[in-house]
Amino acid sequence: MAVGDDPLPLLRPVPGVRLGAAEAGIRKPGRPDLVVLELAAGSEVAAAFTRNRFRAAPVRLAEHHLAVDEPRYLLINTGNANAGTGREGERAATETCGMLAALAGCRPQQVLPFSTGVIGESLPVTPFRRALPGLLGELAEDRWAEAATGILTTDTRPKGASRSLEVDGRTVTLTGIAKGAGMIRPDMATMLAFIATDAAFEPGLARRLLREAVAGSFNRITVDGDTSTNDACALAATGASGARLRSDSPELAAYRDALQGLCGDLARAIVRDGEGATRMVSIGVTGAASEAEAERVGFTVAESPLVKTAVFAGDPNWGRILAAVGRAGIDDLDVERVRIHLDDYLIAEHGGRAATYEEHEAATRMAGEEVTIGIDLGRGAAAATVWTCDLSYEYVRINAEYRS
Amino acid sequence: MAVGDDPLPLLRPVPGVRLGAAEAGIRKPGRPDLVVLELAAGSEVAAAFTRNRFRAAPVRLAEHHLAVDEPRYLLINTGNANAGTGREGERAATETCGMLAALAGCRPQQVLPFSTGVIGESLPVTPFRRALPGLLGELAEDRWAEAATGILTTDTRPKGASRSLEVDGRTVTLTGIAKGAGMIRPDMATMLAFIATDAAFEPGLARRLLREAVAGSFNRITVDGDTSTNDACALAATGASGARLRSDSPELAAYRDALQGLCGDLARAIVRDGEGATRMVSIGVTGAASEAEAERVGFTVAESPLVKTAVFAGDPNWGRILAAVGRAGIDDLDVERVRIHLDDYLIAEHGGRAATYEEHEAATRMAGEEVTIGIDLGRGAAAATVWTCDLSYEYVRINAEYRS
């Protein structure tokens, strides 16, 4: 199941990036499972990795390579997360980077490895050895759609987005792809996102922009509250457009908006394709004393199984939303001031159901594929939006049956 | 669904407590829904209430009455939680206390009200007016089993436990009843527990003992992570045995054990009757740097939908357990030292699957109705145990269909 149709939009090539996908047979035959992104010399990569303490071997190795050398290749496989695999997993990840480096004529540390798929099984290196030579021979600028498909696991559809804008009088492009069908299935070691741009950045700026964009997009979505061992998001900047962004560039705000918009599109696409999802839920928290407080309230509501099953049922259950807000850890919350809306329809205030509440009016706002919950805490000016999906029988089926 | 059979054990009368149940027709006809406990003059009551900021009218009123007078009656209704009902709810709760007080010849503040059931609907007071006179005429010491049934909502069975021990050369009894089929359904405004004893206590001691017992029992269970607006646990001490406990009583440790054991029995009975539960899960965390840390890890694993669906499937999915431990917020966790057992069978160590792991051996430990997960963090000497149940299709059905 998934919310809506969501065909893959046109993904614009990013000058300085060539890519491709191959069927390497890592876990199952007959599906693309190996993707390579090649970055022009002089490219910069900024990356964000999972905060889970159990980090997969490729996550640790990619972080290390990023610290010691200039990346030229991203090497991504699905079917096997190479997580929970100990020293053997580190050796396998290192070996695959070495293979690609030998074929491409770069240093092994210039390859960043990413893996997604089942946890706890050894990563087989033979499929890499067989598939890499052919794959490297076929890299091209216009193969983003194939790459978007080649990184999927239990996703029901590929996810990608593009933006372009003018910087320094030049057209700059951003294109990104992502995978993930739960904001985390440790089993399938879930979320990966790769974004490329042909802009260049002053030192430290790419990392800062990525951190901000991730905080407002990938770190604001949740399907089940679990956090994967393999999550990663990388931004590759080739500079091929000739445009260079600085902290004082007049176009910085527009570029930031484009990157945040693109990350938001990808993040929402993941939620819409959430395991068993039938509705997408946007939870906007306003009137908070701080952004962290707004985020905490948003996540508490988004991860409440009672709220999620009510959304599945199309039930405008204001009591469950209210109760979730009440346990979000704000000790001095004045419940009299909390107001809850579905779209623009007021459903709760003064600690209970709104006086004007009518069940059929509220139910109308829960009937579609997109549900918008607005929570005004009445405490301050900070806000945050969190996205999630409902909790259905299908979620239980997928996660109960996955290993069998 | 519920785990096992769990017939109600023999509930011993507590001298100084008379009680009874009646069919008042508060929400549905033909089922007991009104319970009264009468306490002998001079009894003491200690109570713990929900920490949810949205607290139901009876919770606020009971807390207030407890602060200003000596309780003589506990007045408990099911079918309606009187939560999210604003000022009207406060008036209704006050009115029912007044009715009972007028009939019994005590002050309204000597009545503690407790409600459980649907949220957001006005509490009808007429059923109280009709049923209370007859109910008060039938109070008796031996009607604990009827009271245990009279406080249920969606529970599939009554829950109660008794203990007795010698204090000051006298036999002291503790008997308790509880209801709750999720460690929280805000809709059904969930957990209530009433414990009576014929011991007396030096000032402050009853409250301290109850707080300790609740911390290690009711506050260590979770079905879905949601916290109700109506949760309450009360300990009534009549002193009718003539035994009095002091901080330096030689029997204090034995009494504490009895109270904690009784609360633990009631708490585990709630989890075993959890919504849709097919297995009960005990998560013992050891080797933690502090008890709070152990508790946090226990709850993170207990509330992980991925772990819970794996338990439902009987799948010894060590990867999901490991990933949940990894996101429990211990920044300096050394993943190399974490060891995870199912019963006494080692399934994960050194950041991955145990070298000796065999799937069929692990699956055997997941096949029964009781699953025991042991997590040794390898950091210190603190420990905590958290109890939960699995996440099944039935949980989704119950919570998606409840209001329709």
CSV table of N, CA, C and O in Angstrom, one decimal, chain A residues 143-182:
chain,number,residue,atom,x,y,z
A,143,ARG,N,20.9,9.0,-16.2
A,143,ARG,CA,20.4,7.8,-15.7
A,143,ARG,C,19.9,7.9,-14.2
A,143,ARG,O,19.9,6.9,-13.5
A,144,TRP,N,19.4,9.1,-13.9
A,144,TRP,CA,18.9,9.2,-12.5
A,144,TRP,C,17.7,8.3,-12.2
A,144,TRP,O,17.5,7.8,-11.1
A,145,ALA,N,16.8,8.2,-13.1
A,145,ALA,CA,15.6,7.4,-12.9
A,145,ALA,C,15.9,5.9,-12.6
A,145,ALA,O,15.4,5.3,-11.7
A,146,GLU,N,16.9,5.4,-13.4
A,146,GLU,CA,17.4,4.0,-13.1
A,146,GLU,C,18.0,3.9,-11.7
A,146,GLU,O,17.8,2.9,-11.0
A,147,ALA,N,18.8,4.9,-11.4
A,147,ALA,CA,19.4,4.9,-10.0
A,147,ALA,C,18.4,5.0,-8.9
A,147,ALA,O,18.5,4.3,-7.9
A,148,ALA,N,17.3,5.8,-9.1
A,148,ALA,CA,16.3,5.9,-8.1
A,148,ALA,C,15.6,4.5,-7.9
A,148,ALA,O,15.2,4.2,-6.8
A,149,THR,N,15.5,3.7,-9.0
A,149,THR,CA,14.9,2.4,-8.9
A,149,THR,C,15.9,1.4,-8.3
A,149,THR,O,15.5,0.5,-7.5
A,150,GLY,N,17.2,1.6,-8.6
A,150,GLY,CA,18.2,0.7,-8.2
A,150,GLY,C,18.5,0.7,-6.7
A,150,GLY,O,19.2,-0.2,-6.2
A,151,ILE,N,18.1,1.7,-6.0
A,151,ILE,CA,18.4,1.8,-4.5
A,151,ILE,C,17.2,1.3,-3.6
A,151,ILE,O,17.3,1.3,-2.4
A,152,LEU,N,16.1,0.9,-4.2
A,152,LEU,CA,14.9,0.5,-3.4
A,152,LEU,C,15.0,-0.8,-2.7
A,152,LEU,O,15.8,-1.7,-3.2
A,153,THR,N,14.3,-0.9,-1.7
A,153,THR,CA,14.2,-2.3,-1.0
A,153,THR,C,12.7,-2.7,-1.1
A,153,THR,O,12.2,-3.1,-2.1
A,154,THR,N,12.0,-2.5,0.1
A,154,THR,CA,10.5,-2.8,0.1
A,154,THR,C,9.7,-1.6,-0.4
A,154,THR,O,8.5,-1.7,-0.4
A,155,ASP,N,10.3,-0.5,-0.8
A,155,ASP,CA,9.6,0.6,-1.4
A,155,ASP,C,8.7,0.1,-2.5
A,155,ASP,O,9.1,-0.8,-3.2
A,156,THR,N,7.5,0.7,-2.7
A,156,THR,CA,6.7,0.3,-3.8
A,156,THR,C,6.9,1.2,-5.0
A,156,THR,O,6.4,0.9,-6.1
A,157,ARG,N,7.7,2.2,-4.9
A,157,ARG,CA,8.0,3.1,-6.1
A,157,ARG,C,9.2,3.9,-5.9
A,157,ARG,O,9.6,4.2,-4.7
A,158,PRO,N,9.8,4.4,-7.0
A,158,PRO,CA,11.0,5.2,-6.8
A,158,PRO,C,10.7,6.6,-6.4
A,158,PRO,O,9.5,7.1,-6.6
A,159,LYS,N,11.6,7.3,-5.8
A,159,LYS,CA,11.4,8.7,-5.2
A,159,LYS,C,12.5,9.6,-5.7
A,159,LYS,O,13.7,9.3,-5.5
A,160,GLY,N,12.1,10.7,-6.3
A,160,GLY,CA,13.2,11.6,-6.7
A,160,GLY,C,12.6,13.0,-6.9
A,160,GLY,O,11.3,13.2,-6.9
A,161,ALA,N,13.4,14.0,-7.0
A,161,ALA,CA,12.9,15.4,-7.2
A,161,ALA,C,14.1,16.3,-7.8
A,161,ALA,O,15.3,15.9,-7.6
A,162,SER,N,13.7,17.3,-8.5
A,162,SER,CA,14.7,18.2,-9.1
A,162,SER,C,14.3,19.7,-8.8
A,162,SER,O,13.1,20.0,-8.7
A,163,ARG,N,15.3,20.5,-8.7
A,163,ARG,CA,15.0,22.0,-8.6
A,163,ARG,C,16.1,22.7,-9.5
A,163,ARG,O,17.2,22.1,-9.7
A,164,SER,N,15.8,23.9,-10.0
A,164,SER,CA,16.9,24.7,-10.5
A,164,SER,C,16.6,26.1,-10.2
A,164,SER,O,15.5,26.5,-10.0
A,165,LEU,N,17.7,26.9,-10.2
A,165,LEU,CA,17.6,28.3,-9.9
A,165,LEU,C,18.8,29.0,-10.5
A,165,LEU,O,19.7,28.4,-10.9
A,166,GLU,N,18.7,30.4,-10.5
A,166,GLU,CA,19.8,31.1,-11.0
A,166,GLU,C,20.8,31.6,-9.8
A,166,GLU,O,20.3,32.1,-8.8
A,167,VAL,N,22.0,31.3,-10.0
A,167,VAL,CA,23.1,31.8,-9.1
A,167,VAL,C,24.2,32.4,-9.9
A,167,VAL,O,24.7,31.7,-10.8
A,168,ASP,N,24.6,33.6,-9.5
A,168,ASP,CA,25.7,34.2,-10.2
A,168,ASP,C,25.4,34.3,-11.7
A,168,ASP,O,26.3,34.2,-12.6
A,169,GLY,N,24.1,34.4,-12.1
A,169,GLY,CA,23.8,34.5,-13.5
A,169,GLY,C,23.8,33.2,-14.2
A,169,GLY,O,23.7,33.1,-15.5
A,170,ARG,N,24.1,32.1,-13.5
A,170,ARG,CA,24.1,30.8,-14.1
A,170,ARG,C,23.0,29.9,-13.6
A,170,ARG,O,22.6,30.1,-12.4
A,171,THR,N,22.5,28.9,-14.4
A,171,THR,CA,21.5,28.0,-13.9
A,171,THR,C,22.2,26.9,-13.1
A,171,THR,O,23.1,26.2,-13.6
A,172,VAL,N,21.7,26.8,-11.9
A,172,VAL,CA,22.2,25.7,-11.0
A,172,VAL,C,21.1,24.7,-10.8
A,172,VAL,O,19.9,25.0,-10.7
A,173,THR,N,21.5,23.4,-10.9
A,173,THR,CA,20.5,22.3,-10.7
A,173,THR,C,20.7,21.5,-9.4
A,173,THR,O,21.9,21.4,-9.0
A,174,LEU,N,19.6,21.1,-8.8
A,174,LEU,CA,19.7,20.1,-7.7
A,174,LEU,C,18.8,18.9,-8.1
A,174,LEU,O,17.7,19.1,-8.4
A,175,THR,N,19.3,17.7,-8.0
A,175,THR,CA,18.5,16.6,-8.2
A,175,THR,C,18.8,15.6,-7.1
A,175,THR,O,20.0,15.4,-6.7
A,176,GLY,N,17.8,14.9,-6.6
A,176,GLY,CA,18.0,14.0,-5.5
A,176,GLY,C,17.1,12.8,-5.6
A,176,GLY,O,16.1,12.8,-6.3
A,177,ILE,N,17.6,11.7,-5.1
A,177,ILE,CA,16.8,10.4,-5.0
A,177,ILE,C,16.8,9.9,-3.6
A,177,ILE,O,17.8,10.2,-2.9
A,178,ALA,N,15.8,9.1,-3.2
A,178,ALA,CA,15.8,8.6,-1.9
A,178,ALA,C,15.1,7.2,-1.9
A,178,ALA,O,14.4,6.9,-2.8
A,179,LYS,N,15.4,6.5,-0.8
A,179,LYS,CA,14.6,5.2,-0.6
A,179,LYS,C,14.3,5.1,0.9
A,179,LYS,O,15.0,5.7,1.7
A,180,GLY,N,13.3,4.3,1.1
A,180,GLY,CA,12.9,4.2,2.5
A,180,GLY,C,11.4,4.0,2.5
A,180,GLY,O,10.6,4.7,1.9
A,181,ALA,N,10.9,2.9,3.3
A,181,ALA,CA,9.5,2.7,3.3
A,181,ALA,C,9.0,2.6,4.7
A,181,ALA,O,7.9,2.1,5.0
A,182,GLY,N,9.8,3.1,5.6
A,182,GLY,CA,9.5,3.3,7.0
A,182,GLY,C,10.5,4.2,7.4
A,182,GLY,O,11.6,4.1,6.9
